Amino acid sequence: MAEEQKITIISVKYKDDEDARQRFMDFIIDFLLKDKSEEKESGSKEPGDET
């Protein structure tokens, strides 16, 4: 929950700076994708498995 708030605050901060905002979004997407791929490697591949 706290992570989402941080992202929102940073997005607002960079609202007027398109280039900085784009780099930030690239960083977030990269971070999220890396996080997901690590999850897949360590966890199960069954969609209905997590409870």
Coordinates of C-alpha atoms in Angstrom, one line a residue:
M1 CA 0.0 0.0 0.0
A2 CA 2.8 2.4 0.9
E3 CA 4.5 1.6 -2.4
E4 CA 1.5 2.8 -4.4
Q5 CA 1.4 6.1 -2.5
K6 CA 5.1 6.7 -3.2
I7 CA 4.6 6.1 -6.9
T8 CA 1.6 8.5 -7.0
I9 CA 3.6 11.2 -5.3
I10 CA 6.5 10.8 -7.6
S11 CA 4.2 10.9 -10.7
V12 CA 2.8 14.2 -9.6
K13 CA 6.2 15.6 -8.9
Y14 CA 7.3 14.8 -12.5
K15 CA 4.0 15.8 -14.1
D16 CA 5.4 18.8 -15.9
D17 CA 8.7 17.2 -16.9
E18 CA 7.8 14.8 -19.7
D19 CA 11.4 13.5 -20.2
A20 CA 11.9 12.8 -16.5
R21 CA 8.5 11.3 -16.2
Q22 CA 9.2 8.9 -19.1
R23 CA 12.5 7.8 -17.6
F24 CA 10.7 7.2 -14.3
M25 CA 8.0 5.2 -16.0
D26 CA 10.7 3.1 -17.8
F27 CA 12.3 2.5 -14.5
I28 CA 9.1 1.5 -12.8
I29 CA 8.1 -0.9 -15.6
D30 CA 11.6 -2.4 -15.6
F31 CA 11.4 -2.9 -11.8
L32 CA 7.9 -4.4 -12.0
L33 CA 8.8 -6.8 -14.8
K34 CA 12.0 -7.9 -13.0
D35 CA 9.9 -8.4 -9.8
K36 CA 7.4 -10.6 -11.8
S37 CA 10.0 -12.7 -13.5
E38 CA 11.6 -13.4 -10.1
E39 CA 8.2 -14.4 -8.8
K40 CA 7.7 -16.8 -11.6
E41 CA 11.0 -18.5 -11.2
S42 CA 10.6 -19.1 -7.4
G43 CA 6.8 -19.7 -7.5
S44 CA 4.4 -22.0 -9.2
K45 CA 3.2 -21.5 -12.8
E46 CA -0.4 -22.4 -12.0
P47 CA -2.7 -19.3 -12.2
G48 CA -5.1 -20.5 -9.5
D49 CA -2.4 -21.5 -7.1
E50 CA -1.8 -18.4 -5.0
T51 CA -4.2 -17.9 -2.1

